[in-house]
């Protein structure tokens, strides 16, 4: 009763967990014991039998495994089996040298059987058989498996970034969900780890084959010395006894070694496909045309006089019969009507249908996209030290803080249609910038004044169009001493992206973003926001106004002032241009601060009174979009303002055109892309505490 009560209280799960944790340490202790402690012949027979059985199990599992990665523990099993066999070699060597002079089964039944039965008790035959097995194992199977493992590991690791990018592309395109993407990433990582481990595990098998040769030679020489000098055996008797035992011992170890080598070769030569080896052989070798031709050739060889007729004719009939059976089976399957297998819920089952095309199949364009050539993949792959993802995240954070709204994520994918070193930046599905870079080099940019030339590939800075040179990393310090600004390739792409996002920020602001901004402001000032949309202005009008501000380079981070101004001027006018002009006057301190910081004096460019009067007349005649400006006048105006802007840039000062409030919107749109870096302000947008310095007057 006490025993029953104790067994009832005993936690079987805890016992199983303890025993499972002790498995590996016990195996290691057993291997150490085989090396250190002398073993009886009976126990040695048991362990030799276990070693052979283990090798058979491993090679059969390799054959029936559907995918190599499914047998992911194979490198560890290979290591354990190899160490076990080497430990048995040490134990068997000890007992052969200690007890071998007695002859017979002194070293164990297994060694005796392999020495007498397998090779017929002839040690010369045994040496030849052992040498052949060793050559097959070492020079054929092991060498080939080792080479395939090395190449597979290298190709798998090289293809890993591309596979990761393909998974990200499918995820971004909506073909797979997060769970499927996570599963595929795990499979890619597991495959790389497996083939990397196999590259190292194949060296175990190769070393084991070499060790078998040296162990046999040492045993024979050592046995002769011990038999002749310690046990007073004759030379011929000592040669016969110890050679037979050594050959038997070597064969017992070499056959499992050959089985493991073949298992290794089977694993590394398998395609990463979900099929058993037998199915693959049947499918790929069962070509009826090849089988018919082979059967015919064997038949011709079988009827030649002097040939073994039964063997050739028998195989000819067998192969031909198998090919015809395949043909008959396929014909029968084709003639048989397709019948659905009965199932318990047959009444509720629906026939398989092709999925109807839906809106989910329409691919949406990325708000911001970055496509790279295959040589630029290391820039976006963190496992290869790529820093571009971190740089892009920093760019998004910086611009979000400066502009006043959240910049959408950048979707990155590889594009094989691009040149290897090219990248393309797109917004809303339209390319807005592209460039060719060298990811291994660094870009030395000429800021305007340098003191020498550099050896390298001459190019242009993609972001600002400055003269630049691609140089090696070891030239960085030399380039900096000459006055160049040196940046790495990731910084080049990030800067280019930042510049394009800044210039096209108005395209990124939509209804959802504006509503988010209003909701955030409502948490702090609910009364201010509640009366704006839709009582005063529609959401579309607010979006249009904010987009125009961003188009003109005005940040919208002071949302409180913007909403207050819209609430004030919205009842008076619904015109977006009027509202933008009112907002610019309200935000004039922010605008001037963005242009020249905290400087008390603002250098400006003005228009001559006659020119300004002429533009007023053209504006009244042609409408508010500036269509009435005469083409020749427009060209001269652009050229003059471009020259004045460049002079300001060379002087290290901002280029600002000061004009009337009526002309400002028209000239701002007219000159935005014609004169880079020119700020167009009205007289009302100058704060009272700012001093104006006219540096030039266009039109005089």
XYZ file of C-alpha atoms in Angstrom:
700
model
C 0.000 0.000 0.000
C 2.802 2.375 0.847
C 4.488 1.608 -2.447
C 1.221 2.286 -4.324
C 0.735 5.585 -2.527
C 4.311 6.604 -3.309
C 3.853 5.770 -7.000
C 0.633 7.782 -7.093
C 2.434 10.794 -5.649
C 5.298 10.384 -8.091
C 5.310 13.008 -10.862
C 5.882 11.116 -14.106
C 6.232 14.299 -16.172
C 8.986 15.549 -13.908
C 10.746 12.190 -14.189
C 10.553 12.345 -17.996
C 11.930 15.880 -18.087
C 14.830 14.884 -15.831
C 15.619 11.813 -17.912
C 15.426 13.756 -21.184
C 17.879 16.254 -19.788
C 20.273 13.481 -18.731
C 20.386 11.821 -22.167
C 23.192 13.872 -23.699
C 25.430 13.891 -20.576
C 25.056 10.117 -20.230
C 26.090 9.555 -23.859
C 29.161 11.746 -23.381
C 30.084 9.928 -20.162
C 29.700 6.570 -21.909
C 32.025 7.700 -24.723
C 34.591 8.879 -22.176
C 34.291 5.569 -20.392
C 34.971 3.626 -23.589
C 38.169 5.618 -24.104
C 39.479 5.402 -20.536
C 38.198 2.130 -19.038
C 38.898 -1.450 -20.295
C 35.775 -3.153 -21.658
C 34.799 -6.835 -21.740
C 34.425 -8.509 -25.112
C 30.657 -9.002 -24.644
C 29.986 -5.300 -24.075
C 32.173 -4.474 -27.073
C 30.027 -6.761 -29.249
C 26.884 -4.973 -28.059
C 28.315 -1.533 -28.842
C 29.579 -2.610 -32.292
C 26.126 -3.947 -33.097
C 24.564 -0.701 -31.862
C 26.962 1.308 -34.050
C 25.977 -0.651 -37.164
C 22.260 -0.310 -36.326
C 22.651 3.437 -35.766
C 24.347 3.857 -39.145
C 21.566 1.918 -40.879
C 18.902 4.081 -39.205
C 20.680 7.291 -40.250
C 21.044 6.309 -43.919
C 17.405 5.125 -44.128
C 16.140 8.350 -42.530
C 18.241 10.266 -45.107
C 16.561 8.324 -47.904
C 13.001 8.814 -46.638
C 13.359 12.462 -45.565
C 11.343 14.672 -47.928
C 13.484 17.824 -47.573
C 17.104 18.039 -46.398
C 16.167 20.770 -43.927
C 13.645 18.412 -42.287
C 16.620 16.369 -41.041
C 18.150 19.488 -39.473
C 19.754 17.528 -36.614
C 21.822 15.483 -39.090
C 25.141 17.379 -38.474
C 24.822 16.761 -34.715
C 23.910 13.091 -35.225
C 26.877 12.755 -37.584
C 29.223 14.179 -34.964
C 27.912 11.874 -32.218
C 28.109 8.771 -34.444
C 31.663 9.655 -35.520
C 32.854 10.235 -31.952
C 31.170 6.982 -30.843
C 32.909 5.018 -33.585
C 36.312 6.533 -32.763
C 35.795 5.695 -29.080
C 34.956 2.108 -30.084
C 38.159 2.039 -32.147
C 40.149 2.958 -29.050
C 38.354 0.334 -26.921
C 38.709 -2.400 -29.560
C 42.395 -1.579 -30.126
C 43.011 -1.984 -26.398
C 41.318 -5.400 -26.214
C 42.942 -6.658 -29.459
C 46.415 -5.816 -28.230
C 45.769 -7.155 -24.700
C 43.848 -10.350 -25.525
C 44.556 -10.952 -29.203
C 47.379 -13.494 -28.606
C 44.814 -15.972 -27.262
C 43.189 -16.056 -30.724
C 39.568 -16.926 -31.565
C 36.916 -14.716 -29.983
C 39.215 -13.173 -27.387
C 38.498 -9.713 -28.871
C 34.768 -10.350 -29.283
C 32.423 -12.272 -31.550
C 31.820 -9.352 -33.926
C 35.492 -8.781 -34.668
C 36.032 -12.532 -35.071
C 33.082 -12.820 -37.469
C 34.263 -9.954 -39.668
C 37.811 -11.335 -39.626
C 36.926 -14.929 -40.482
C 33.514 -15.032 -42.150
C 33.449 -11.777 -44.186
C 36.973 -12.179 -45.622
C 37.229 -15.978 -45.316
C 40.026 -15.956 -42.732
C 42.553 -14.682 -45.294
C 44.307 -11.590 -44.018
C 45.671 -10.718 -47.479
C 42.133 -10.626 -48.860
C 41.105 -8.608 -45.811
C 43.772 -5.996 -46.437
C 42.660 -5.633 -50.062
C 38.951 -5.392 -49.142
C 39.693 -2.886 -46.392
C 41.837 -0.781 -48.743
C 39.077 -0.763 -51.395
C 36.443 0.296 -48.847
C 38.776 3.012 -47.575
C 39.461 4.334 -51.089
C 35.751 4.341 -51.966
C 34.901 6.139 -48.746
C 37.740 8.668 -48.791
C 38.351 9.461 -52.471
C 34.830 9.077 -53.890
C 31.958 9.498 -51.458
C 33.529 11.733 -48.807
C 35.392 13.986 -51.259
C 32.273 14.548 -53.373
C 30.010 15.126 -50.394
C 32.484 17.586 -48.877
C 32.718 19.605 -52.103
C 28.942 19.711 -52.560
C 28.489 20.793 -48.922
C 30.989 23.635 -49.381
C 29.373 24.905 -52.592
C 25.819 24.543 -51.239
C 26.724 26.485 -48.092
C 28.326 29.303 -50.086
C 25.479 29.571 -52.621
C 22.813 29.371 -49.910
C 24.417 32.159 -47.883
C 24.908 34.325 -51.014
C 21.261 33.887 -52.014
C 19.922 34.667 -48.536
C 19.600 38.488 -48.975
C 17.762 38.055 -52.279
C 15.339 35.555 -50.718
C 14.691 37.948 -47.809
C 14.039 40.797 -50.251
C 11.659 38.571 -52.250
C 9.709 37.771 -49.083
C 9.494 41.481 -48.226
C 8.352 42.237 -51.782
C 5.581 39.601 -51.604
C 4.547 40.958 -48.203
C 4.435 44.546 -49.438
C 2.507 43.493 -52.538
C -0.075 41.700 -50.397
C 0.559 38.209 -51.803
C 1.310 36.827 -48.321
C 0.446 37.844 -44.772
C 2.700 38.432 -41.764
C 2.468 34.832 -40.541
C 3.447 33.413 -43.920
C 6.313 35.921 -44.218
C 7.537 34.966 -40.744
C 7.364 31.268 -41.704
C 9.313 31.840 -44.923
C 11.987 33.892 -43.139
C 12.393 31.060 -40.629
C 12.752 28.544 -43.485
C 15.399 30.686 -45.198
C 17.354 31.081 -41.949
C 17.066 27.363 -41.152
C 18.273 26.424 -44.643
C 21.317 28.695 -44.330
C 22.147 27.326 -40.864
C 21.714 23.728 -42.055
C 24.002 23.973 -45.083
C 26.547 25.936 -43.057
C 26.593 23.144 -40.476
C 26.798 20.487 -43.189
C 29.889 22.167 -44.600
C 31.616 21.593 -41.280
C 30.060 18.176 -40.595
C 31.434 16.761 -43.863
C 34.931 17.337 -42.451
C 34.108 14.880 -39.630
C 33.443 12.112 -42.137
C 36.613 12.886 -44.098
C 38.767 12.885 -40.961
C 37.183 9.634 -39.816
C 38.164 7.898 -43.079
C 41.769 9.051 -42.726
C 41.828 7.996 -39.082
C 40.703 4.442 -40.064
C 43.817 3.964 -42.207
C 46.234 5.123 -39.514
C 44.487 3.057 -36.825
C 44.824 -0.121 -38.925
C 48.563 0.437 -39.529
C 49.219 1.200 -35.871
C 47.298 -1.899 -34.740
C 49.197 -4.215 -37.090
C 52.643 -2.868 -36.158
C 51.792 -2.720 -32.459
C 50.332 -6.245 -32.532
C 53.514 -7.647 -34.123
C 55.712 -6.093 -31.451
C 53.475 -7.261 -28.617
C 52.985 -10.768 -30.039
C 56.666 -11.370 -30.823
C 58.399 -9.707 -27.898
C 55.835 -10.054 -25.080
C 54.022 -13.302 -25.895
C 56.866 -15.140 -27.721
C 54.816 -15.822 -30.832
C 56.415 -16.716 -34.124
C 56.474 -13.964 -36.747
C 54.087 -15.754 -39.120
C 51.688 -16.630 -36.301
C 51.742 -13.049 -34.960
C 51.114 -11.658 -38.450
C 48.149 -13.954 -38.989
C 46.526 -13.419 -35.577
C 46.872 -9.649 -35.260
C 46.284 -8.879 -38.927
C 43.044 -10.849 -38.962
C 41.835 -9.173 -35.755
C 42.892 -5.726 -36.967
C 41.196 -6.206 -40.344
C 38.052 -7.449 -38.589
C 38.144 -4.458 -36.264
C 38.708 -2.103 -39.218
C 35.835 -3.557 -41.234
C 33.473 -3.300 -38.254
C 34.289 0.411 -38.064
C 34.682 1.133 -41.803
C 31.304 -0.229 -42.908
C 29.315 2.131 -40.590
C 31.659 4.929 -41.676
C 30.846 4.223 -45.326
C 27.124 4.190 -44.519
C 27.387 7.614 -42.837
C 29.386 8.988 -45.761
C 26.694 7.810 -48.166
C 24.010 9.334 -45.913
C 25.892 12.639 -45.960
C 26.133 12.513 -49.751
C 22.401 11.724 -50.046
C 21.476 14.694 -47.853
C 23.650 17.289 -49.614
C 22.787 16.121 -53.147
C 19.026 16.267 -52.562
C 16.965 19.095 -54.027
C 15.124 21.223 -51.518
C 11.849 19.730 -52.645
C 9.117 18.010 -50.640
C 9.496 14.507 -52.073
C 11.011 11.271 -50.865
C 14.105 9.992 -52.602
C 12.259 6.966 -53.990
C 9.547 9.162 -55.486
C 12.140 11.459 -57.028
C 14.014 8.530 -58.619
C 10.805 6.986 -59.955
C 9.600 10.302 -61.380
C 12.883 11.441 -62.923
C 14.379 8.107 -64.034
C 11.094 6.595 -65.234
C 11.343 8.093 -68.735
C 9.635 5.574 -71.043
C 11.706 6.498 -74.104
C 14.952 5.972 -72.202
C 13.667 2.669 -70.784
C 12.631 1.338 -74.224
C 16.040 2.209 -75.725
C 17.872 0.600 -72.812
C 15.765 -2.554 -73.138
C 16.578 -2.745 -76.862
C 20.325 -2.354 -76.282
C 20.320 -5.086 -73.618
C 18.376 -7.397 -75.955
C 20.965 -6.915 -78.730
C 23.814 -7.582 -76.283
C 21.983 -10.680 -75.008
C 21.746 -12.356 -78.434
C 25.446 -11.851 -79.211
C 27.253 -15.212 -79.026
C 29.412 -15.631 -75.931
C 27.440 -13.163 -73.809
C 25.528 -14.239 -70.681
C 22.172 -14.574 -72.444
C 19.986 -15.053 -69.380
C 21.278 -11.965 -67.557
C 21.023 -9.523 -70.474
C 17.754 -10.899 -71.896
C 16.212 -11.054 -68.418
C 17.005 -7.395 -67.646
C 15.858 -6.402 -71.145
C 12.476 -8.011 -70.551
C 12.215 -6.549 -67.047
C 12.963 -2.950 -68.135
C 10.737 -3.174 -71.201
C 7.900 -4.651 -69.134
C 8.188 -1.839 -66.579
C 8.055 0.808 -69.326
C 4.965 -0.808 -70.867
C 3.330 -1.055 -67.421
C 3.856 2.695 -66.977
C 2.240 3.353 -70.366
C -0.716 1.056 -69.598
C -1.241 2.614 -66.168
C -1.217 6.195 -67.540
C -3.650 5.214 -70.319
C -5.999 3.602 -67.808
C -5.912 6.641 -65.544
C -6.655 8.935 -68.496
C -9.683 6.863 -69.591
C -11.120 6.605 -66.066
C -13.644 9.374 -65.279
C -12.788 11.630 -62.376
C -14.803 10.605 -59.324
C -14.779 12.486 -56.080
C -13.936 10.403 -53.069
C -16.887 10.008 -50.713
C -16.604 11.996 -47.524
C -18.852 12.191 -44.466
C -19.870 15.772 -45.281
C -20.321 15.144 -49.018
C -23.660 16.879 -48.927
C -22.178 20.103 -47.659
C -19.022 19.964 -49.745
C -18.572 22.454 -52.584
C -16.644 21.706 -55.742
C -13.278 23.392 -56.023
C -13.617 26.605 -57.962
C -11.123 29.091 -59.267
C -11.136 32.112 -57.011
C -12.956 35.009 -58.576
C -10.957 38.148 -59.211
C -11.564 40.726 -56.469
C -10.426 44.121 -55.303
C -7.751 42.470 -53.195
C -5.992 41.518 -56.421
C -5.531 45.181 -57.364
C -2.036 46.194 -56.355
C -1.861 49.517 -54.570
C 1.027 51.856 -55.286
C 3.507 52.610 -52.536
C 3.395 56.136 -51.138
C 7.201 56.170 -51.024
C 9.220 53.452 -52.748
C 12.921 52.687 -53.071
C 14.055 50.108 -55.625
C 17.689 48.970 -55.700
C 19.824 46.912 -58.064
C 21.150 43.577 -56.850
C 24.632 44.926 -56.016
C 23.048 47.472 -53.635
C 21.240 44.821 -51.589
C 24.022 44.858 -48.913
C 23.078 48.499 -48.215
C 19.597 47.480 -47.026
C 20.505 44.109 -45.507
C 21.310 44.440 -41.809
C 22.960 41.003 -41.739
C 25.587 42.327 -44.168
C 26.196 45.519 -42.224
C 23.791 47.669 -44.232
C 22.969 50.972 -42.518
C 20.528 52.402 -45.053
C 17.401 51.269 -43.171
C 18.599 53.059 -40.032
C 19.473 56.163 -42.075
C 16.038 56.204 -43.731
C 14.342 55.893 -40.343
C 16.394 58.868 -39.134
C 15.435 60.868 -42.263
C 11.724 60.153 -41.685
C 11.971 61.214 -38.039
C 13.846 64.433 -38.870
C 11.469 65.458 -41.663
C 8.388 64.589 -39.586
C 9.620 66.919 -36.839
C 10.546 69.694 -39.272
C 7.479 69.587 -41.538
C 4.883 68.873 -38.867
C 3.317 65.592 -40.045
C 4.276 61.912 -40.115
C 6.242 60.866 -43.200
C 4.921 57.484 -44.462
C 7.189 54.399 -44.386
C 9.543 53.748 -47.297
C 8.917 50.412 -49.019
C 12.214 48.946 -50.201
C 12.534 46.142 -52.742
C 15.091 44.849 -55.222
C 14.520 45.263 -58.952
C 16.385 43.049 -61.414
C 15.400 45.361 -64.293
C 17.639 48.085 -62.849
C 21.361 48.243 -63.435
C 23.282 46.511 -60.613
C 24.440 49.797 -59.007
C 21.320 51.885 -59.705
C 18.479 52.868 -57.412
C 15.148 54.581 -58.040
C 13.023 56.650 -55.642
C 9.307 56.835 -56.402
C 6.356 58.657 -54.877
C 2.807 57.460 -55.479
C 4.062 55.089 -58.156
C 5.949 57.771 -60.131
C 9.745 57.908 -60.243
C 11.052 61.207 -58.840
C 14.759 60.466 -58.694
C 17.367 57.893 -59.645
C 21.130 57.595 -59.534
C 24.033 55.200 -59.896
C 26.325 54.698 -56.925
C 29.167 52.440 -55.846
C 28.303 50.836 -52.526
C 31.891 49.836 -51.754
C 33.275 53.367 -52.322
C 32.736 56.779 -50.766
C 31.610 60.013 -52.408
C 33.873 63.065 -52.141
C 31.697 66.142 -52.791
C 33.136 69.477 -53.919
C 31.441 72.086 -51.679
C 32.618 74.932 -53.905
C 36.285 75.371 -53.047
C 38.865 72.573 -52.950
C 42.652 72.549 -53.110
C 43.420 69.659 -55.414
C 42.083 66.812 -57.546
C 41.308 63.236 -56.582
C 41.776 59.972 -58.456
C 38.447 58.264 -58.947
C 35.224 58.191 -60.935
C 33.917 61.704 -61.618
C 30.179 62.077 -61.030
C 27.489 64.418 -59.681
C 25.976 64.427 -56.212
C 22.451 63.001 -56.743
C 20.812 65.253 -54.128
C 22.126 68.714 -55.098
C 23.943 68.181 -58.394
C 27.369 69.177 -57.034
C 30.612 67.960 -58.595
C 31.826 64.804 -56.860
C 34.243 61.890 -57.163
C 33.821 58.255 -56.117
C 36.937 57.275 -54.130
C 38.203 54.325 -52.128
C 37.832 54.274 -48.364
C 41.576 54.638 -47.836
C 41.480 58.019 -49.672
C 39.008 59.543 -47.205
C 41.500 61.466 -45.046
C 43.391 62.750 -48.079
C 40.154 64.023 -49.649
C 39.140 65.783 -46.441
C 42.488 67.572 -46.263
C 41.836 68.906 -49.791
C 38.515 70.384 -48.683
C 36.115 67.705 -49.962
C 33.074 66.556 -48.011
C 33.266 62.748 -47.876
C 30.191 60.580 -47.237
C 29.460 56.876 -47.631
C 27.034 55.411 -50.145
C 24.233 54.907 -47.584
C 24.415 58.599 -46.686
C 24.243 59.528 -50.393
C 20.991 57.602 -50.843
C 19.536 58.910 -47.553
C 20.404 62.518 -48.431
C 18.907 62.143 -51.901
C 15.740 60.681 -50.378
C 15.571 63.497 -47.818
C 15.902 66.157 -50.510
C 13.187 64.606 -52.690
C 10.818 64.175 -49.737
C 11.345 67.797 -48.720
C 10.652 69.084 -52.237
C 7.607 66.866 -52.700
C 6.229 66.844 -49.148
C 2.901 68.284 -50.349
C 2.200 65.010 -52.209
C 2.465 63.024 -48.980
C -0.189 65.011 -47.114
C -3.704 63.684 -47.638
C -7.074 63.671 -45.925
C -6.112 60.954 -43.441
C -2.968 62.811 -42.344
C -4.807 66.128 -41.942
C -7.560 64.453 -39.916
C -4.905 62.908 -37.666
C -3.372 66.350 -37.107
C -6.737 67.855 -36.245
C -7.544 65.006 -33.857
C -4.213 65.512 -32.072
C -4.853 69.257 -31.752
C -8.397 68.569 -30.508
C -6.982 66.756 -27.480
C -5.286 70.010 -26.393
C -7.708 72.633 -27.781
C -11.089 70.994 -28.422
C -12.993 74.273 -28.825
C -10.563 75.510 -31.452
C -10.987 72.503 -33.710
C -14.665 71.621 -33.309
C -15.923 74.649 -35.232
C -13.503 74.413 -38.162
C -14.530 71.249 -40.043
C -17.113 71.174 -41.546
C -18.840 74.315 -40.205
C -16.337 76.888 -41.505
C -14.291 74.979 -44.081
C -14.512 71.551 -45.651
C -11.766 69.037 -44.982
C -10.788 69.127 -48.668
C -10.207 72.890 -48.475
C -8.057 72.513 -45.362
C -6.036 69.775 -47.118
C -5.570 71.991 -50.193
C -4.385 74.929 -48.051
C -1.878 72.816 -46.089
C -0.597 71.206 -49.297
C 0.000 74.652 -50.783
C 1.968 75.720 -47.713
C 4.184 72.639 -48.014
C 4.546 73.245 -51.768
C 5.906 76.701 -51.006
C 8.312 75.335 -48.400
C 6.401 76.447 -45.289
C 6.256 73.830 -42.488
C 2.911 73.148 -40.841
C 4.156 72.204 -37.378
C 2.572 75.343 -35.835
C -0.863 73.833 -36.304
C -2.455 75.923 -33.566
C -1.714 79.206 -35.387
C -2.837 77.664 -38.681
C -6.224 76.588 -37.300
C -6.761 79.917 -35.537
C -6.111 81.802 -38.788
C -8.410 79.507 -40.770
C -11.171 80.001 -38.206
C -10.693 83.774 -38.532
C -10.496 84.079 -42.326
C -12.600 81.065 -43.303
C -15.973 82.835 -42.935
C -14.694 85.680 -45.177
C -13.323 83.577 -48.066
C -13.231 79.963 -49.210
C -10.498 80.631 -51.795
C -7.406 78.519 -50.955
C -5.014 81.202 -52.332
C -6.528 83.876 -50.066
C -6.323 81.565 -47.069
C -2.705 80.664 -47.880
C -1.764 84.356 -48.077
C -3.393 84.945 -44.683
C -1.600 81.942 -43.204
C 1.775 83.085 -44.544
C 1.314 86.460 -42.876
C 0.363 84.716 -39.611
C 3.394 82.419 -39.894
C 5.820 85.128 -41.059
C 8.154 84.753 -38.079
C 8.449 80.999 -38.700
C 9.002 81.565 -42.432
C 11.778 84.119 -41.889
C 13.389 81.914 -39.246
C 13.488 79.010 -41.728
C 15.185 81.290 -44.281
C 17.916 83.136 -42.346
C 17.644 82.007 -38.733
C 17.933 84.714 -36.141
C 19.749 87.298 -38.267
C 18.488 90.851 -37.743
C 19.010 91.808 -41.397
C 17.385 90.099 -44.361
C 19.023 90.506 -47.797
C 16.386 90.627 -50.547
C 16.068 90.917 -54.309
C 13.374 93.248 -55.620
C 11.736 93.960 -58.940
C 12.052 97.316 -60.606
C 8.852 99.397 -60.280
C 8.338 99.402 -64.052
C 8.708 95.614 -64.221
C 6.392 95.080 -61.284
C 3.769 97.377 -62.847
C 4.072 95.447 -66.126
C 3.576 92.135 -64.298
C 0.488 93.579 -62.553
C -1.008 94.483 -65.903
C -0.180 91.053 -67.365
C -1.748 89.392 -64.333
C -4.953 91.412 -64.690
C -5.111 90.613 -68.409
C -4.340 86.891 -68.254
C -5.819 85.829 -64.925
C -4.322 84.707 -61.652
C -2.263 81.826 -63.072
C 0.251 84.087 -64.833
C -0.771 83.017 -68.341
C -0.684 86.632 -69.500
C 3.092 87.079 -69.054
C 4.774 87.529 -72.433
C 7.169 84.590 -73.175
C 10.207 86.766 -73.852
C 9.646 88.688 -70.643
C 9.249 85.438 -68.710
C 12.537 84.100 -70.080
C 14.467 87.293 -69.241
C 12.907 87.372 -65.775
C 13.940 83.787 -65.060
C 17.494 84.388 -66.271
C 17.943 87.573 -64.245
C 16.570 86.051 -61.067
C 18.686 82.933 -61.574
C 21.850 85.033 -61.829
C 20.907 87.070 -58.754
C 20.137 83.887 -56.797
C 23.508 82.348 -57.672
C 25.300 85.519 -56.527
C 23.499 85.285 -53.176
C 24.430 81.637 -52.881
C 28.108 82.389 -53.574
C 27.994 85.100 -50.905
C 26.627 82.551 -48.408
C 23.291 84.332 -48.054
C 19.734 83.154 -48.805
C 18.093 84.193 -52.056
C 14.838 86.067 -51.300
C 12.615 87.821 -53.822
C 10.434 90.535 -52.250
C 7.330 91.545 -54.157
C 3.711 92.583 -53.669
C 1.081 90.337 -52.142
C -0.789 90.059 -55.448
C 2.246 88.914 -57.415
C 3.713 86.598 -54.775
C 1.544 83.460 -55.403
C 1.978 83.712 -59.177
C 5.745 84.283 -59.052
C 6.180 81.561 -56.435
C 4.602 78.928 -58.717
C 6.289 80.392 -61.802
C 9.822 80.374 -60.319
C 9.727 77.267 -58.082
C 11.391 74.908 -60.557
C 13.051 77.563 -62.742
C 15.187 79.123 -59.982
C 16.345 76.619 -57.376
C 16.493 77.813 -53.774
C 14.657 81.144 -54.359
C 12.190 82.200 -51.639
C 9.351 84.480 -52.814
C 7.949 86.739 -50.040
C 5.453 89.552 -49.969
C 5.969 92.843 -48.149
C 3.376 91.818 -45.530
C 5.386 88.679 -44.636
C 8.372 90.629 -43.246
C 8.260 90.884 -39.425
C 8.509 94.353 -37.922
C 11.805 93.588 -36.182
C 13.573 92.604 -39.404
C 15.710 95.014 -41.364
C 15.623 94.746 -45.151
C 18.779 95.080 -47.274
C 18.208 95.289 -51.004
C 21.144 93.517 -52.691
C 19.878 93.806 -56.280
C 16.929 95.012 -58.292
C 15.848 93.031 -61.342
C 14.652 95.006 -64.351
C 16.722 98.134 -63.981
